[in-house]
mmCIF file with all atom_site columns, C-alpha atoms in Angstrom:
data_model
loop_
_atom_site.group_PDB
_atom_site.id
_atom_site.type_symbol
_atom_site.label_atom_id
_atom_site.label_alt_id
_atom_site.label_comp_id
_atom_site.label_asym_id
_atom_site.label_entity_id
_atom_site.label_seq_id
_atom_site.pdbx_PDB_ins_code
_atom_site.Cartn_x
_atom_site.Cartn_y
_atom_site.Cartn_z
_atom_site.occupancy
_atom_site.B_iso_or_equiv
_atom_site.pdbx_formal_charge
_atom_site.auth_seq_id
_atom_site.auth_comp_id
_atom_site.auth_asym_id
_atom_site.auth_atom_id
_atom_site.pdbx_PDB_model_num
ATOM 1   C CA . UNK A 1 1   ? 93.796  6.710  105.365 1.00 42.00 ? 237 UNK A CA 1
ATOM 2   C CA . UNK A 1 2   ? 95.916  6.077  107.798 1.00 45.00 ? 238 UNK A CA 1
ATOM 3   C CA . UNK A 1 3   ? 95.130  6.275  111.831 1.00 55.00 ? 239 UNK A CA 1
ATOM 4   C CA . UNK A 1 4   ? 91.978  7.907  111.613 1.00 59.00 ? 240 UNK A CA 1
ATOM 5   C CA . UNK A 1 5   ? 92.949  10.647 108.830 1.00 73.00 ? 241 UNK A CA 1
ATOM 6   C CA . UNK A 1 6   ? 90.721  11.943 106.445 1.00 83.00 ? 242 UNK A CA 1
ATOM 7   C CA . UNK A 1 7   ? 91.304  12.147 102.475 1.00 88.00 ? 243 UNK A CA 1
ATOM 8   C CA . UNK A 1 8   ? 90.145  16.333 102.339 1.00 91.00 ? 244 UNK A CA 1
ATOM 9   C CA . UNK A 1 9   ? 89.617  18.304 98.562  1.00 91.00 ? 245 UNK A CA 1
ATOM 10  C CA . UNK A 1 10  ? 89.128  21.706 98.850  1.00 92.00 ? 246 UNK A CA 1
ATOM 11  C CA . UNK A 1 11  ? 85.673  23.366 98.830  1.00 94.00 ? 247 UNK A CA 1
ATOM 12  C CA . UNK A 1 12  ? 86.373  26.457 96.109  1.00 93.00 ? 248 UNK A CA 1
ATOM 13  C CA . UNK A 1 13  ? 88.214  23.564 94.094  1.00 94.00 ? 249 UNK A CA 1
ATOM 14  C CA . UNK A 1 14  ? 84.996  21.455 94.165  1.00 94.00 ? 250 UNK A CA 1
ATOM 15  C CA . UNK A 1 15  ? 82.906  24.875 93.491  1.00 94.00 ? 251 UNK A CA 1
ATOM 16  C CA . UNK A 1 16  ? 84.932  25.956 91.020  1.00 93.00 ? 252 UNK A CA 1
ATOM 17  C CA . UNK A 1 17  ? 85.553  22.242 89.489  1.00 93.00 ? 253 UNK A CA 1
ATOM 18  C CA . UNK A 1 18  ? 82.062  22.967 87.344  1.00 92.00 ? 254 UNK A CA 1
ATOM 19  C CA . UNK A 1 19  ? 82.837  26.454 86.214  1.00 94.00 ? 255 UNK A CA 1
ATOM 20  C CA . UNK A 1 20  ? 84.954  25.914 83.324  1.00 94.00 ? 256 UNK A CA 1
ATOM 21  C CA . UNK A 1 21  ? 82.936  22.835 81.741  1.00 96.00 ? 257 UNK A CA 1
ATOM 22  C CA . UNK A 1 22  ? 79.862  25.034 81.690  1.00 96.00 ? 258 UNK A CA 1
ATOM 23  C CA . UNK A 1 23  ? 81.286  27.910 80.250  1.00 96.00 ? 259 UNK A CA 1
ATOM 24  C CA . UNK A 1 24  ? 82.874  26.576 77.506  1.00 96.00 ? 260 UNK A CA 1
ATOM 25  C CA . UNK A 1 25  ? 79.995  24.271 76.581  1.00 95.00 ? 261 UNK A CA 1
ATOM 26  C CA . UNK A 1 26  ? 77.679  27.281 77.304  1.00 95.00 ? 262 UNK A CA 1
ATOM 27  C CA . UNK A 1 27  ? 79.629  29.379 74.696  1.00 95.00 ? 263 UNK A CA 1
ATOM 28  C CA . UNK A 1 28  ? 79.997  26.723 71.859  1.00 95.00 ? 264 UNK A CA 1
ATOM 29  C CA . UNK A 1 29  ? 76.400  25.978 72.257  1.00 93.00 ? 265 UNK A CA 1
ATOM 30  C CA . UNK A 1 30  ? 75.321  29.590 71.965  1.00 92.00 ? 266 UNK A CA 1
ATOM 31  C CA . UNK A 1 31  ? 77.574  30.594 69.025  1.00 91.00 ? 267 UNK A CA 1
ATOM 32  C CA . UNK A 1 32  ? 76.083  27.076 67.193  1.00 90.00 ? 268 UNK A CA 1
ATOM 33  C CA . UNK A 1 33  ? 72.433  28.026 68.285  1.00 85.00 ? 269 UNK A CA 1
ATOM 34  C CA . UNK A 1 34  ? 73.473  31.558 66.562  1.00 83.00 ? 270 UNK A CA 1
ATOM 35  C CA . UNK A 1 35  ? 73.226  30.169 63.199  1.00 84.00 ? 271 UNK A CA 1
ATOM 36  C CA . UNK A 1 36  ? 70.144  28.360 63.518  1.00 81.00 ? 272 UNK A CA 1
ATOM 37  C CA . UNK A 1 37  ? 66.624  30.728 62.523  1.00 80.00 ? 273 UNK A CA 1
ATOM 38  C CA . UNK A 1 38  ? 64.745  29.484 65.652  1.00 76.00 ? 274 UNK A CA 1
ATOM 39  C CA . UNK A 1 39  ? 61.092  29.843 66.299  1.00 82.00 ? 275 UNK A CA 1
ATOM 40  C CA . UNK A 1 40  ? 61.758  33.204 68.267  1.00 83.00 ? 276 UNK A CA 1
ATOM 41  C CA . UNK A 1 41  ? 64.791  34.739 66.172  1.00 83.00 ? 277 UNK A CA 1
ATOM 42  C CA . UNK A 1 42  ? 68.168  35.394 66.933  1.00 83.00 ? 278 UNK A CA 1
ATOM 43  C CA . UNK A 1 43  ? 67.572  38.712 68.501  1.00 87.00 ? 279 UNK A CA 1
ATOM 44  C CA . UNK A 1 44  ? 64.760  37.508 70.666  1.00 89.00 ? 280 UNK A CA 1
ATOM 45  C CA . UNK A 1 45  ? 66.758  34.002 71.314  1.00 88.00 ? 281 UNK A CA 1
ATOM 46  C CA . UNK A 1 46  ? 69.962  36.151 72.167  1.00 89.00 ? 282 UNK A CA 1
ATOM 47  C CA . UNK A 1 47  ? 68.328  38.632 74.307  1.00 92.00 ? 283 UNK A CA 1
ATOM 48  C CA . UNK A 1 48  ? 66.436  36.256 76.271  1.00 92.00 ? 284 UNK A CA 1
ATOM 49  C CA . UNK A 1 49  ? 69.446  33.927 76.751  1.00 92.00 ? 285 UNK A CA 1
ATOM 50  C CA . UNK A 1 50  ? 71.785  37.301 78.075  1.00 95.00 ? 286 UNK A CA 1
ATOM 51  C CA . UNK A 1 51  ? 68.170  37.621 80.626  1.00 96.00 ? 287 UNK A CA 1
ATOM 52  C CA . UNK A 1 52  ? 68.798  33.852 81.733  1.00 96.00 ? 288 UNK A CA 1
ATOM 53  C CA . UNK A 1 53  ? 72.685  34.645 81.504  1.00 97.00 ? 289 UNK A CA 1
ATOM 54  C CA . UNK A 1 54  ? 72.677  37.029 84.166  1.00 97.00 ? 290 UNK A CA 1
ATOM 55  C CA . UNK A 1 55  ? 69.736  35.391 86.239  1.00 97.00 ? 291 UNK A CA 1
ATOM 56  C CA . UNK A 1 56  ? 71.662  32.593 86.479  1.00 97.00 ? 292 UNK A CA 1
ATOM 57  C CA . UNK A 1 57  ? 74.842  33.560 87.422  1.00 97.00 ? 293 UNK A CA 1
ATOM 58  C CA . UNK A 1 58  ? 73.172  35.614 90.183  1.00 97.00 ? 294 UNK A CA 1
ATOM 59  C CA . UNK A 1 59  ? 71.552  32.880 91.840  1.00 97.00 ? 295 UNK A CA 1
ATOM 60  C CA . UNK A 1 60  ? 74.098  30.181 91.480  1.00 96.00 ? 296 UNK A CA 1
ATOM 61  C CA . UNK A 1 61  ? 76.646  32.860 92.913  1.00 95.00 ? 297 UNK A CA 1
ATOM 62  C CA . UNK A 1 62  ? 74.367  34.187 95.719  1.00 95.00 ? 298 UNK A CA 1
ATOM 63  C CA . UNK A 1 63  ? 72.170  30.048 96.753  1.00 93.00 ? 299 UNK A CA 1
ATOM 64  C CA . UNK A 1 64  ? 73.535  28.491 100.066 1.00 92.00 ? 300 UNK A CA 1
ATOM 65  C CA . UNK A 1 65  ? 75.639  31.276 100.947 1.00 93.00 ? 301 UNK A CA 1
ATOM 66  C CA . UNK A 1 66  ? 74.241  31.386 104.220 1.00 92.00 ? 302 UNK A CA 1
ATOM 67  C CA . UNK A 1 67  ? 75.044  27.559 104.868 1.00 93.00 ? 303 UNK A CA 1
ATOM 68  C CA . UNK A 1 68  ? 78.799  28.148 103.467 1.00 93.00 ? 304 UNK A CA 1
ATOM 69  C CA . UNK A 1 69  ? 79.086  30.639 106.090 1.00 93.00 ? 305 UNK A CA 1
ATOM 70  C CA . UNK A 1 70  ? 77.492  28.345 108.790 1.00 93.00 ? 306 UNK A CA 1
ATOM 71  C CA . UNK A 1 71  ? 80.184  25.310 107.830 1.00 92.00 ? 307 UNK A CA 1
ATOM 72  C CA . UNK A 1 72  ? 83.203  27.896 107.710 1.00 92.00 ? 308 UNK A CA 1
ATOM 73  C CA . UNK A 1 73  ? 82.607  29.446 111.164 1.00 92.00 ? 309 UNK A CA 1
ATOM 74  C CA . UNK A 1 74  ? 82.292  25.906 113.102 1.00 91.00 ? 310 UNK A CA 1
ATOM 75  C CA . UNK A 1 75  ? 85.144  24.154 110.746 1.00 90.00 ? 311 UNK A CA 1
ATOM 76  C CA . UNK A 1 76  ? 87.783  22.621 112.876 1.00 89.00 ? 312 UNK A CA 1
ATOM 77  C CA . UNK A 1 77  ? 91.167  21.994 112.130 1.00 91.00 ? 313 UNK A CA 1
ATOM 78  C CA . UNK A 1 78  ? 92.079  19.423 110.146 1.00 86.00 ? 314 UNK A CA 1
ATOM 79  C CA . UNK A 1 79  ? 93.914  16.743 112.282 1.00 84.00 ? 315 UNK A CA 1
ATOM 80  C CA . UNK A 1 80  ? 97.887  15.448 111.134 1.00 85.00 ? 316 UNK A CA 1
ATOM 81  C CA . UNK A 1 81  ? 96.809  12.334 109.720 1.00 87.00 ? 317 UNK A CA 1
ATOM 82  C CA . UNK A 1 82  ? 94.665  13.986 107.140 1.00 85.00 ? 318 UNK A CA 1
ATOM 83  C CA . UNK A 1 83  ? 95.230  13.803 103.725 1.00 90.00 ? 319 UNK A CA 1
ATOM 84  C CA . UNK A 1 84  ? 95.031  16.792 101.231 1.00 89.00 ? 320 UNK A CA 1
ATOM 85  C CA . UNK A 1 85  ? 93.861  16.003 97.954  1.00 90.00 ? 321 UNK A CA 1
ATOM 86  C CA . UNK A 1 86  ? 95.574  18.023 94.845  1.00 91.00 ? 322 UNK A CA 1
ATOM 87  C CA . UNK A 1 87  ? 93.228  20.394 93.233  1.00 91.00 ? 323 UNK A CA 1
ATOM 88  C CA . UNK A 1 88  ? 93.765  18.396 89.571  1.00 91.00 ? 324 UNK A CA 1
ATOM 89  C CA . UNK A 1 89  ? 92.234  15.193 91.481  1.00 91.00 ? 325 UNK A CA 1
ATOM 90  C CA . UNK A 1 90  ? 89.440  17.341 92.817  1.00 90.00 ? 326 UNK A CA 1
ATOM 91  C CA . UNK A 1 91  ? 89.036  18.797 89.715  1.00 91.00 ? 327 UNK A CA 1
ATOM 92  C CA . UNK A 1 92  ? 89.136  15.229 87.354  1.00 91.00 ? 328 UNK A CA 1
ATOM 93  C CA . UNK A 1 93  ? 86.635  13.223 90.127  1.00 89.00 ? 329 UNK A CA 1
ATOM 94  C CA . UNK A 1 94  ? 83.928  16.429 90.004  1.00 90.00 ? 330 UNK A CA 1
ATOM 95  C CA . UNK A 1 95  ? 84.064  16.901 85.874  1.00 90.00 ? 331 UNK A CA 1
ATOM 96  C CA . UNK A 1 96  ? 84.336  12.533 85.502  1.00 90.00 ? 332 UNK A CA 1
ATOM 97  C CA . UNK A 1 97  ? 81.229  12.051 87.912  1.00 89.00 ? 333 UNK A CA 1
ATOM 98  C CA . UNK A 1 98  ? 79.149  14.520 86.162  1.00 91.00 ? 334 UNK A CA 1
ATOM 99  C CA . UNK A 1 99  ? 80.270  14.446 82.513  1.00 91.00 ? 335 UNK A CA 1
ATOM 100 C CA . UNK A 1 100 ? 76.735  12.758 81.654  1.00 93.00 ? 336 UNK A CA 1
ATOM 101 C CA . UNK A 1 101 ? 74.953  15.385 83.110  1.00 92.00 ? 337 UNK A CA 1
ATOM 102 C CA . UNK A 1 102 ? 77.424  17.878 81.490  1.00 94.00 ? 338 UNK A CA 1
ATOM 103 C CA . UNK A 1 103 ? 76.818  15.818 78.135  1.00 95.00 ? 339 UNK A CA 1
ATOM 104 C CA . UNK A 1 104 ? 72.935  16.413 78.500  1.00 96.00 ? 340 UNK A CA 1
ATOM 105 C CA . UNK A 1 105 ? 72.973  19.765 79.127  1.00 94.00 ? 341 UNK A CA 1
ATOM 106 C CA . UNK A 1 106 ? 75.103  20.425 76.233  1.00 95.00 ? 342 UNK A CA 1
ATOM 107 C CA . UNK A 1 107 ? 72.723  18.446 73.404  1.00 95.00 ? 343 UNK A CA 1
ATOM 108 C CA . UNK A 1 108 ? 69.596  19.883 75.587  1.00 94.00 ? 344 UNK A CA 1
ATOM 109 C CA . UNK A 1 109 ? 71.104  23.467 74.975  1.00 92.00 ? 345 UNK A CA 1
ATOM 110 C CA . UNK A 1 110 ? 72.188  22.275 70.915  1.00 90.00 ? 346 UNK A CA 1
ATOM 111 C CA . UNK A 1 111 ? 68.355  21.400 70.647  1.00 90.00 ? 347 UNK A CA 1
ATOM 112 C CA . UNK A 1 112 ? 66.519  24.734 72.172  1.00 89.00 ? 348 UNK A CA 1
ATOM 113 C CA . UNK A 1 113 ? 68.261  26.162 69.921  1.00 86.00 ? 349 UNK A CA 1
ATOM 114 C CA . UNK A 1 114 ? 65.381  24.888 67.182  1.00 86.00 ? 350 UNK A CA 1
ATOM 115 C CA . UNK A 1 115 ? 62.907  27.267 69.718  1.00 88.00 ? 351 UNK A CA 1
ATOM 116 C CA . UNK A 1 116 ? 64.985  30.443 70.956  1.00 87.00 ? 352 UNK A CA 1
ATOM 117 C CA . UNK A 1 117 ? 68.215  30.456 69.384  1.00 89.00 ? 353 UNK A CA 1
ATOM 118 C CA . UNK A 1 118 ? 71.409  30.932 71.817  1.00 89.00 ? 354 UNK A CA 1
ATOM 119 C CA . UNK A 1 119 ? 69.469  31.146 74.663  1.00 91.00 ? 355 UNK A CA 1
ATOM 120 C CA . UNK A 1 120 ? 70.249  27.607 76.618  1.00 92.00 ? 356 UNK A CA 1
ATOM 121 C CA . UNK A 1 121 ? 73.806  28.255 75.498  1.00 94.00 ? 357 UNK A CA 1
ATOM 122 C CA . UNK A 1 122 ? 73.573  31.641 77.657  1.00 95.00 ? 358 UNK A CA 1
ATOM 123 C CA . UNK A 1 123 ? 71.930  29.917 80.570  1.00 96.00 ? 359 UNK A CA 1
ATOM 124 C CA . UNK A 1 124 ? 74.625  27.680 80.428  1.00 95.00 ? 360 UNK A CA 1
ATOM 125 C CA . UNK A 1 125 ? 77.451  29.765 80.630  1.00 96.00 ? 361 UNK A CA 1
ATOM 126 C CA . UNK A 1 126 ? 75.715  31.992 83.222  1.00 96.00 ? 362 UNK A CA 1
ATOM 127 C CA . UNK A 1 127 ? 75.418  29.008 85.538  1.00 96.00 ? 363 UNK A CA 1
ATOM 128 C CA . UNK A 1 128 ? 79.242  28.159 84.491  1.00 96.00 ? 364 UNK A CA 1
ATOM 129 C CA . UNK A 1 129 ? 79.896  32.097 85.713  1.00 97.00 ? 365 UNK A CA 1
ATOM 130 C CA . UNK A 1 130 ? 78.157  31.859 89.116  1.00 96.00 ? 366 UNK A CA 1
ATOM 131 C CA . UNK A 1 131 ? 80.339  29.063 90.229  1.00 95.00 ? 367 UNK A CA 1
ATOM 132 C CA . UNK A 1 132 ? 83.449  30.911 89.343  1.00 96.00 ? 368 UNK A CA 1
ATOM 133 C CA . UNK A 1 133 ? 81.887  34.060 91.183  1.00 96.00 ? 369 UNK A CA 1
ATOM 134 C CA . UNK A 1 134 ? 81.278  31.561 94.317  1.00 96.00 ? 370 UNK A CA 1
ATOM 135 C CA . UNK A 1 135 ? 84.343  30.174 94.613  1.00 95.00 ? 371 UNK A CA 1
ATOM 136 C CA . UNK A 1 136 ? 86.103  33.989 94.559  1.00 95.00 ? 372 UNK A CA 1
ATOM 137 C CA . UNK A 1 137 ? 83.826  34.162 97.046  1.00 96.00 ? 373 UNK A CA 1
ATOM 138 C CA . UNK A 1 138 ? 84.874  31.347 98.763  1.00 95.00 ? 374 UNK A CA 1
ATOM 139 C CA . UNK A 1 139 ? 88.444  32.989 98.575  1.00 93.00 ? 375 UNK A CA 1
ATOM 140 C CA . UNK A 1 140 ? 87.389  36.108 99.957  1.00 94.00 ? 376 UNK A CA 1
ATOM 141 C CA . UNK A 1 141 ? 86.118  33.992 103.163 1.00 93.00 ? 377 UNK A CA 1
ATOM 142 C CA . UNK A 1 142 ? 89.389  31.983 103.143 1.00 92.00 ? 378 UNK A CA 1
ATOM 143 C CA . UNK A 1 143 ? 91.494  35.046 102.969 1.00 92.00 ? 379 UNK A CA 1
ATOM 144 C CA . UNK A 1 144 ? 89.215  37.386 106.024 1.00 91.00 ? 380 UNK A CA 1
ATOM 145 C CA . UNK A 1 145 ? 90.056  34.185 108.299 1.00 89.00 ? 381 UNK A CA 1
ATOM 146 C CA . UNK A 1 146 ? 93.315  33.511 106.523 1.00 92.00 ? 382 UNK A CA 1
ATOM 147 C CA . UNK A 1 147 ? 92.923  30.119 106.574 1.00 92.00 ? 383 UNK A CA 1
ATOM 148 C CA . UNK A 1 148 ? 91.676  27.374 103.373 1.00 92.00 ? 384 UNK A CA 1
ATOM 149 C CA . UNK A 1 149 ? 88.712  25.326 103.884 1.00 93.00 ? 385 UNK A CA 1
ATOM 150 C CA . UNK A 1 150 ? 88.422  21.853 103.355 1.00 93.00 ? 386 UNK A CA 1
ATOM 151 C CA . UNK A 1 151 ? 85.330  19.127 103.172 1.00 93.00 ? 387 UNK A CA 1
ATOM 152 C CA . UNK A 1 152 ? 85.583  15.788 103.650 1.00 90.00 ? 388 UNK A CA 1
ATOM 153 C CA . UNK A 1 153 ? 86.124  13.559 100.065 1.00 90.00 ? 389 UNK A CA 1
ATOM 154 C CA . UNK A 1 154 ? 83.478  10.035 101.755 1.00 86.00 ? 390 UNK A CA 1
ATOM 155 C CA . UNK A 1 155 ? 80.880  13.130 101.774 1.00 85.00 ? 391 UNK A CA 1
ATOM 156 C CA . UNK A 1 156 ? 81.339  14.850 98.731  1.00 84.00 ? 392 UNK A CA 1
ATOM 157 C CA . UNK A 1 157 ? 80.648  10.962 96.991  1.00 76.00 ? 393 UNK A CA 1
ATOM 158 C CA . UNK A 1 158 ? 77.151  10.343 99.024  1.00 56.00 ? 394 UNK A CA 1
ATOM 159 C CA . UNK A 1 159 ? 75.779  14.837 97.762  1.00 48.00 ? 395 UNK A CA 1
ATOM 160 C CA . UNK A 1 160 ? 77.278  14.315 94.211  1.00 52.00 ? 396 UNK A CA 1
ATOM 161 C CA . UNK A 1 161 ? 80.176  16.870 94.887  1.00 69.00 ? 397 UNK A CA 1
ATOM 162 C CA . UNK A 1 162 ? 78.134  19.122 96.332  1.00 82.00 ? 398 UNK A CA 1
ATOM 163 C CA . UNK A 1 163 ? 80.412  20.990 99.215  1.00 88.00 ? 399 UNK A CA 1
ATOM 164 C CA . UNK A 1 164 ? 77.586  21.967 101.026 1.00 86.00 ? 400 UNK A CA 1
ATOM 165 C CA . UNK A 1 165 ? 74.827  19.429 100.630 1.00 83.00 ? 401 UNK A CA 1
ATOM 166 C CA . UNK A 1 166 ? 72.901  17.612 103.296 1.00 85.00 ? 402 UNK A CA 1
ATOM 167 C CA . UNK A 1 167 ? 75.630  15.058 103.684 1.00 83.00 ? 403 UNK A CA 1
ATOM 168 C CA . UNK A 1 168 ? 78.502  17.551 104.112 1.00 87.00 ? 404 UNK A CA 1
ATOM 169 C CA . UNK A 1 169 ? 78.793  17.442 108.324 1.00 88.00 ? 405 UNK A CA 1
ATOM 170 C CA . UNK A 1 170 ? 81.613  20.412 108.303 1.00 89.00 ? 406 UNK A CA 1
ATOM 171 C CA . UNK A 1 171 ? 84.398  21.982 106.973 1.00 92.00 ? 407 UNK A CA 1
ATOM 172 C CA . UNK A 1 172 ? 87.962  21.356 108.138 1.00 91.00 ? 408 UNK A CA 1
ATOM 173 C CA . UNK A 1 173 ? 90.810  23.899 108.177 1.00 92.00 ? 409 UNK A CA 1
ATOM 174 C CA . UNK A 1 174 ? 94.155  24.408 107.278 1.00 91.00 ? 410 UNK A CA 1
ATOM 175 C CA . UNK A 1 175 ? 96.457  27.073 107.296 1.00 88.00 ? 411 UNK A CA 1
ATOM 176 C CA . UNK A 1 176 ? 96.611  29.259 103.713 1.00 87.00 ? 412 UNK A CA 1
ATOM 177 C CA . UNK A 1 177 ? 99.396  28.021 102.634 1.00 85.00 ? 413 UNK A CA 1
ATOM 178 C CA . UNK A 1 178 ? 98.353  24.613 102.682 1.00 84.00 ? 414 UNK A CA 1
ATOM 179 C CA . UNK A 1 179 ? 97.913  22.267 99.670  1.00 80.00 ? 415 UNK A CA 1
ATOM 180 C CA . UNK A 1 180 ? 98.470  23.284 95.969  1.00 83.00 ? 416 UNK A CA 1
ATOM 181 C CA . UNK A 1 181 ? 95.745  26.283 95.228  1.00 85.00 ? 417 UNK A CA 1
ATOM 182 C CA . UNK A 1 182 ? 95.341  29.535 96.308  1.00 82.00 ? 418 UNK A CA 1
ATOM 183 C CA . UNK A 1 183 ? 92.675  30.858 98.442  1.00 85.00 ? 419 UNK A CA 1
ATOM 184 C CA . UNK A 1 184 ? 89.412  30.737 95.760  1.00 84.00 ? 420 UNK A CA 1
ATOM 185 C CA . UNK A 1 185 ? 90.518  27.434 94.370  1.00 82.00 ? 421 UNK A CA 1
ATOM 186 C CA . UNK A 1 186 ? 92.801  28.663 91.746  1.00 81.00 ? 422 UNK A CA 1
ATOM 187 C CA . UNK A 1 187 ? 96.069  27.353 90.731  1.00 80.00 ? 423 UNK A CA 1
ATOM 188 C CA . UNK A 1 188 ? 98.618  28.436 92.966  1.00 72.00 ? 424 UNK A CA 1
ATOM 189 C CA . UNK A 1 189 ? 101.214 30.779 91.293  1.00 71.00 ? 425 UNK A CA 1
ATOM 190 C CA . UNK A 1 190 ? 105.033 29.444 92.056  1.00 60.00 ? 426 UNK A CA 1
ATOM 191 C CA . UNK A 1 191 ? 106.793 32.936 92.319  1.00 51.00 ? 427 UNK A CA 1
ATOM 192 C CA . UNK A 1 192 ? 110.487 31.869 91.098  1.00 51.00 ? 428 UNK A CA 1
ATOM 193 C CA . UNK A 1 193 ? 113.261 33.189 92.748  1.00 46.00 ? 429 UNK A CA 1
ATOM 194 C CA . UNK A 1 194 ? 115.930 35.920 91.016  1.00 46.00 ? 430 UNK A CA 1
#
């Protein structure tokens, strides 16, 4: 970076960067899991796995919220020099770094399925759920201040992509219409002129 800037990604990018990958491998691992018998049975594999579905989108929506909150209200503006990364960078670095992990989870999920059919697949998919219902979240806390929060990209390397791990210091701040997503870490929508 140049004179002291910063490369910054966007903290409901890096949040929501997960969301999607989880989901979908969530789903096609419960609908595979549906056709295998299972030690438990399908209804027993599918009812417990909606139980974990909704347990864990609850907690990974609700964890650290406190410590968001904390970063938010002592962010400080982000200086000139910094530079804002695009949310499909943020995105690609989060899923490439943990696409082992993501990999895992999926076969580990594939191979319950032997023991409670469908239910990893849920839990999966719940988790993928409570990171889209953080980053809205996020949003809603971006919007009350009306301004987008950013965390450094050095720190985001040493806590795995983890916006608010140990090594995230603080948050940085921009104004809302800064960068190329939309308060929550969606895509920003171009409104075209008539």
């Amino acid at each position: 970076m140049t004179r002291g800037g910063q490369g910054l990604a966007r903290v409901a990018v890096v949040v929501r960067a997960g969301a999607a990958p989880l989901w979908w491998l969530g789903v096609v691992a419960a609908g595979a899991g549906a056709f295998v018998p299972g030690l438990t049975g399908l209804r027993i594999g599918v009812l417990g796995g909606a139980a974990l579905f909704l347990v864990a989108a609850a907690l990974v929506a609700l964890t650290r919220r406190g410590r968001y909150r904390a970063l938010a209200r002592a962010a400080a503006r982000a200086g000139r020099h910094d530079v804002l990364q695009d949310r499909a960078v943020t995105t690609r670095n989060w899923r490439r770094a943990h696409r082992w992990w993501l990999l895992l989870a999926f076969l580990a999920a594939l191979g319950s399925a032997l023991a409670a059919p469908a239910a990893a697949g849920l839990l999966l998919a719940g988790c993928g759920a409570g990171l889209w219902l953080k980053a809205a979240w996020i949003g809603r806390l971006e919007r009350a201040d009306e301004v987008l929060l950013w965390v450094r990209v050095d720190w985001l390397r040493k806590g795995a992509g983890r916006p608010a791990g140990r090594a995230v210091k603080a948050f940085r701040t921009t104004g809302i219409a800064a960068g190329d997503a939309a308060p929550g870490g969606a895509r920003r929508r171009l409104v075209k002129a008539a």
